[in-house]
Short mmCIF file of C-alpha atoms in Angstrom, two decimals:
data_model
loop_
_atom_site.label_atom_id
_atom_site.label_comp_id
_atom_site.label_asym_id
_atom_site.label_seq_id
_atom_site.Cartn_x
_atom_site.Cartn_y
_atom_site.Cartn_z
CA MET A 1 46.79 -5.33 -47.66
CA ASN A 2 43.45 -3.58 -48.21
CA ASP A 3 40.32 -5.36 -46.99
CA PHE A 4 38.41 -6.08 -50.18
CA GLU A 5 35.34 -8.31 -50.04
CA ASN A 6 36.00 -11.30 -52.29
CA GLN A 7 33.19 -12.21 -54.66
CA PRO A 8 32.40 -15.83 -55.65
CA TRP A 9 34.36 -17.12 -58.64
CA PRO A 10 32.43 -17.47 -61.91
CA GLU A 11 31.23 -21.01 -62.43
CA PRO A 12 32.15 -22.38 -64.82
CA ILE A 13 35.19 -20.36 -65.88
CA GLU A 14 35.30 -20.23 -69.69
CA GLY A 15 38.50 -18.25 -70.23
CA PHE A 16 41.39 -16.39 -68.65
CA VAL A 17 42.89 -13.02 -69.54
CA LEU A 18 46.23 -12.52 -67.80
CA ASP A 19 48.43 -9.46 -67.52
CA LEU A 20 52.15 -10.11 -68.02
CA ASP A 21 54.64 -7.93 -66.12
CA GLY A 22 53.95 -8.22 -62.39
CA THR A 23 51.48 -11.06 -62.93
CA VAL A 24 53.35 -13.74 -64.89
CA TYR A 25 56.88 -12.37 -64.68
CA ARG A 26 58.83 -9.43 -63.29
CA GLY A 27 60.99 -8.04 -66.06
CA ASP A 28 63.03 -11.01 -67.25
CA VAL A 29 62.37 -13.14 -64.17
CA PRO A 30 59.42 -15.58 -64.23
CA ILE A 31 57.14 -15.74 -61.20
CA GLU A 32 57.38 -19.43 -60.29
CA SER A 33 53.89 -19.76 -58.85
CA ALA A 34 52.46 -18.10 -61.94
CA PHE A 35 54.14 -20.52 -64.33
CA GLU A 36 53.00 -23.46 -62.23
CA ALA A 37 49.46 -22.10 -62.46
CA LEU A 38 49.78 -21.55 -66.22
CA HIS A 39 50.59 -25.21 -66.77
CA GLN A 40 47.62 -26.22 -64.61
CA ILE A 41 45.33 -23.90 -66.57
CA ARG A 42 46.51 -25.34 -69.87
CA ALA A 43 46.01 -28.89 -68.59
CA SER A 44 42.46 -27.96 -67.60
CA GLY A 45 41.63 -27.00 -71.18
CA ILE A 46 40.49 -23.49 -70.27
CA PRO A 47 41.77 -21.08 -72.98
CA THR A 48 44.05 -18.19 -71.99
CA VAL A 49 45.01 -14.87 -73.57
CA PHE A 50 47.79 -12.62 -72.28
CA MET A 51 47.19 -8.86 -72.33
CA THR A 52 49.72 -6.05 -71.86
CA ASN A 53 49.85 -2.28 -72.30
CA ASN A 54 53.38 -2.59 -73.68
CA SER A 55 53.63 -1.32 -77.28
CA THR A 56 57.41 -1.63 -77.66
CA LYS A 57 57.41 -5.29 -78.75
CA SER A 58 55.38 -7.42 -81.14
CA ARG A 59 52.97 -10.18 -80.18
CA ALA A 60 55.55 -12.67 -81.46
CA ASP A 61 58.18 -11.12 -79.17
CA PHE A 62 56.01 -11.60 -76.10
CA ALA A 63 55.13 -15.14 -77.13
CA ALA A 64 58.81 -15.94 -77.61
CA LYS A 65 59.62 -14.54 -74.16
CA LEU A 66 57.02 -16.74 -72.45
CA THR A 67 58.25 -19.73 -74.44
CA ARG A 68 61.86 -19.09 -73.35
CA MET A 69 60.65 -18.94 -69.76
CA GLY A 70 59.10 -22.40 -70.08
CA PHE A 71 55.53 -21.85 -71.24
CA THR A 72 55.06 -22.43 -74.97
CA THR A 73 52.97 -19.58 -76.34
CA GLU A 74 51.79 -18.49 -79.79
CA ALA A 75 51.56 -14.88 -80.98
CA GLU A 76 47.79 -15.31 -81.37
CA GLU A 77 47.54 -15.71 -77.59
CA ILE A 78 48.88 -12.19 -77.01
CA VAL A 79 47.03 -8.87 -77.09
CA ASN A 80 49.23 -5.80 -76.68
CA THR A 81 48.69 -2.12 -77.41
CA ALA A 82 50.67 -2.15 -80.66
CA TYR A 83 48.34 -4.81 -82.07
CA ALA A 84 45.21 -3.27 -80.54
CA THR A 85 46.07 0.19 -81.85
CA ALA A 86 46.55 -1.14 -85.39
CA ARG A 87 43.20 -2.96 -85.15
CA TYR A 88 41.50 0.22 -83.95
CA LEU A 89 42.87 2.16 -86.91
CA VAL A 90 41.65 -0.50 -89.36
CA GLU A 91 38.18 -0.44 -87.80
CA HIS A 92 37.82 3.36 -87.75
CA TYR A 93 39.90 4.77 -90.61
CA GLU A 94 40.50 4.09 -94.28
CA ARG A 95 43.61 2.14 -95.14
CA GLY A 96 46.07 4.28 -97.04
CA LEU A 97 45.76 7.28 -94.72
CA THR A 98 48.99 8.70 -93.35
CA ALA A 99 50.06 8.24 -89.73
CA TYR A 100 52.83 9.80 -87.71
CA VAL A 101 53.95 7.39 -85.01
CA LEU A 102 55.85 8.52 -81.97
CA GLY A 103 56.80 5.10 -80.64
CA ALA A 104 58.93 1.99 -80.91
CA PRO A 105 59.67 0.15 -84.18
CA ALA A 106 57.22 -2.63 -83.24
CA LEU A 107 54.36 -0.13 -83.08
CA CYS A 108 55.40 1.42 -86.40
CA ARG A 109 55.47 -2.02 -88.05
CA GLU A 110 52.01 -2.96 -86.77
CA ILE A 111 50.49 0.24 -88.12
CA GLU A 112 52.28 0.01 -91.45
CA GLU A 113 51.32 -3.65 -91.89
CA ALA A 114 47.71 -2.68 -91.15
CA GLY A 115 47.73 -0.60 -94.33
CA PHE A 116 48.64 2.90 -93.18
CA VAL A 117 51.44 5.04 -94.61
CA LEU A 118 53.98 6.30 -92.10
CA SER A 119 54.68 9.96 -92.68
CA SER A 120 55.63 13.08 -90.76
CA HIS A 121 54.24 15.38 -93.49
CA LYS A 122 50.69 16.51 -92.70
CA PRO A 123 49.63 13.11 -91.31
CA ASP A 124 45.97 12.22 -90.93
CA ILE A 125 46.59 10.41 -87.64
CA VAL A 126 49.12 10.80 -84.82
CA VAL A 127 49.81 7.77 -82.64
CA ILE A 128 51.71 8.22 -79.38
CA GLY A 129 53.34 5.25 -77.67
CA LEU A 130 56.51 4.76 -75.66
CA ASP A 131 59.48 6.17 -77.57
CA ARG A 132 62.81 5.73 -75.80
CA GLU A 133 64.47 7.79 -78.53
CA LEU A 134 62.22 10.79 -78.03
CA THR A 135 63.50 14.15 -79.33
CA TYR A 136 62.10 17.65 -79.27
CA VAL A 137 61.68 17.47 -83.05
CA LYS A 138 59.48 14.36 -82.74
CA LEU A 139 57.41 16.01 -80.03
CA ARG A 140 57.02 19.17 -82.10
CA THR A 141 56.00 17.17 -85.18
CA ALA A 142 53.27 15.37 -83.24
CA VAL A 143 51.93 18.58 -81.67
CA ARG A 144 51.89 20.51 -84.93
CA ALA A 145 50.11 17.69 -86.74
CA ILE A 146 47.37 17.48 -84.11
CA LEU A 147 46.96 21.26 -84.06
CA ALA A 148 46.53 21.05 -87.84
CA GLY A 149 43.69 18.53 -87.46
CA ALA A 150 45.28 15.07 -87.21
CA HIS A 151 43.44 12.50 -85.08
CA PHE A 152 45.18 11.83 -81.76
CA ILE A 153 45.54 8.18 -80.68
CA ALA A 154 47.36 7.08 -77.51
CA THR A 155 48.47 3.48 -77.01
CA ASN A 156 48.12 3.63 -73.22
CA PRO A 157 48.09 6.08 -70.29
CA ASP A 158 50.79 4.48 -68.07
CA LYS A 159 52.90 7.36 -66.79
CA LEU A 160 55.38 5.09 -65.00
CA ILE A 161 56.69 1.65 -65.94
CA PRO A 162 58.95 -0.70 -63.92
CA ASP A 163 62.59 -1.18 -64.86
CA GLY A 164 64.12 -3.63 -62.42
CA GLY A 165 63.81 -1.97 -59.04
CA GLU A 166 63.33 1.51 -60.50
CA LEU A 167 60.58 3.33 -62.37
CA ASP A 168 60.84 4.91 -65.82
CA PRO A 169 58.56 7.36 -67.64
CA GLY A 170 55.93 5.45 -69.60
CA ALA A 171 53.93 6.21 -72.74
CA GLY A 172 51.46 8.18 -70.65
CA THR A 173 54.14 10.73 -69.89
CA LEU A 174 54.60 11.39 -73.60
CA VAL A 175 50.85 11.44 -74.15
CA ALA A 176 50.45 13.99 -71.34
CA ALA A 177 53.10 16.23 -72.91
CA VAL A 178 51.37 16.24 -76.30
CA GLU A 179 47.93 16.54 -74.70
CA SER A 180 48.99 19.59 -72.68
CA ALA A 181 49.86 21.40 -75.92
CA THR A 182 46.76 20.31 -77.86
CA ARG A 183 43.98 20.16 -75.29
CA ASN A 184 42.22 23.18 -76.81
CA VAL A 185 41.90 21.22 -80.08
CA THR A 186 41.18 17.61 -79.12
CA THR A 187 41.70 14.85 -76.56
CA PRO A 188 43.39 11.52 -77.25
CA ILE A 189 41.58 8.26 -77.89
CA VAL A 190 43.23 5.82 -75.48
CA ILE A 191 43.53 2.20 -76.62
CA GLY A 192 45.17 0.38 -73.70
CA LYS A 193 44.01 -0.46 -70.20
CA PRO A 194 42.00 0.84 -68.36
CA GLU A 195 39.92 1.21 -71.53
CA SER A 196 37.99 -1.81 -72.78
CA HIS A 197 39.43 -2.09 -76.32
CA MET A 198 41.95 -4.83 -75.49
CA PRO A 199 39.68 -6.88 -73.18
CA LEU A 200 37.07 -6.98 -75.95
CA ILE A 201 39.69 -8.27 -78.39
CA ALA A 202 40.70 -10.88 -75.81
CA LEU A 203 37.08 -12.02 -75.46
CA GLU A 204 36.84 -12.34 -79.22
CA LEU A 205 39.97 -14.51 -79.29
CA LEU A 206 38.75 -16.65 -76.39
CA GLY A 207 35.17 -17.01 -77.58
CA SER A 208 34.07 -16.78 -73.95
CA ARG A 209 31.28 -14.87 -72.26
CA PRO A 210 32.55 -11.85 -70.29
CA GLU A 211 30.79 -12.85 -67.06
CA ARG A 212 32.47 -16.28 -67.28
CA THR A 213 35.92 -14.84 -68.05
CA VAL A 214 38.48 -14.22 -65.30
CA ALA A 215 40.95 -11.38 -65.90
CA VAL A 216 43.94 -11.15 -63.56
CA GLY A 217 46.46 -8.34 -63.15
CA ASP A 218 48.61 -6.66 -60.53
CA GLN A 219 47.25 -3.12 -60.90
CA ILE A 220 43.78 -2.01 -59.87
CA PHE A 221 43.47 1.13 -61.96
CA THR A 222 44.54 -0.49 -65.24
CA ASP A 223 44.09 -4.29 -65.13
CA VAL A 224 41.03 -4.58 -62.91
CA ALA A 225 39.35 -1.47 -64.28
CA ALA A 226 39.73 -2.62 -67.90
CA ALA A 227 38.40 -6.08 -67.08
CA GLN A 228 35.34 -4.75 -65.30
CA ARG A 229 34.58 -2.25 -68.06
CA ALA A 230 34.38 -5.20 -70.45
CA GLY A 231 32.11 -7.11 -68.05
CA MET A 232 34.77 -9.58 -66.88
CA PHE A 233 35.51 -10.86 -63.39
CA GLY A 234 38.44 -8.63 -62.37
CA VAL A 235 41.03 -10.18 -60.05
CA LEU A 236 43.96 -8.42 -58.41
CA VAL A 237 47.07 -10.54 -57.76
CA GLU A 238 49.57 -9.37 -55.15
CA THR A 239 52.73 -10.31 -57.05
CA GLY A 240 53.37 -6.95 -58.69
CA VAL A 241 53.05 -3.33 -57.63
CA PRO A 242 51.84 -2.46 -54.09
CA ILE A 243 48.06 -2.28 -53.75
CA HIS A 244 46.48 1.16 -53.77
CA ALA A 245 42.75 1.54 -53.30
CA PHE A 246 40.62 3.57 -55.70
CA GLU A 247 37.11 4.50 -54.66
CA ASP A 248 35.65 3.72 -58.07
CA VAL A 249 37.60 0.53 -58.83
CA ILE A 250 37.16 -2.41 -56.46
CA PRO A 251 38.48 -5.83 -57.53
CA ASP A 252 36.05 -8.73 -57.54
CA ARG A 253 38.67 -10.77 -55.78
CA VAL A 254 42.22 -10.39 -54.39
CA ILE A 255 44.66 -13.33 -54.51
CA SER A 256 48.27 -13.75 -53.44
CA SER A 257 49.19 -15.90 -56.47
CA LEU A 258 47.66 -17.41 -59.59
CA LEU A 259 47.66 -20.79 -57.84
CA GLU A 260 44.57 -19.64 -55.92
CA ILE A 261 42.45 -19.71 -59.08
CA PRO A 262 39.99 -22.62 -59.08
CA LEU A 263 40.32 -24.64 -62.26
CA VAL A 264 36.74 -25.37 -63.20
CA HIS A 265 36.57 -27.02 -66.61
CA PRO A 266 34.70 -25.02 -69.25
CA VAL A 267 31.42 -26.15 -70.69
CA ARG A 268 31.97 -27.78 -74.07
CA PRO A 269 29.37 -27.25 -76.81
#
């Protein structure tokens, strides 16, 4: 373990933002200490939002997964990159514009339901997420559209994602491929962690102040960095990937499990 200097916990804590894979569960296996902590957090009355870079499932899918594992969750308590990307498009582009989506069906649905027309013919916007059915034709379509002037949006920069005990290429690998062919034209707007788009949505859902909000994840460069960019208290939990130090990202605190979080009741108006 790296020797990080733990900072004092915010007092009072007004909200929690928790990563999912590696923090609450590993794949399809719940982390027992995490679920015990989740029930304690809920009993305390402190609101919680779950945040993940995964764009391959809907918010309802993630909520259903947590519910199956024993912690009843609503879709409104989830922020993922499919949802955040659709929100970004609504906030920055006119509804009715065309979008070419290189990604999973869940991402396509979010963007279509947000009011954009899915099309591969001269799209106004190209969105790159994780597409496990990637083909050369899809890659070529995305590159040609961006070269022709389409806006380039990336759901997240994760180049590797866990799959059981192995690692698979993540959305960031696809983004890097498209970026390498279009870098003379534009650079992608990244929605997911370590950017602050999703933490800011989480704060909006919680209604909490950033300096009184504790964000916990198992990766320094994505989870902790995103939290700190949004002004939150960024905590690294040692239940996921091995810790690697980054000179410019230092967690406010390192814990071995979510059970180490002090449950200070929020201030009620």
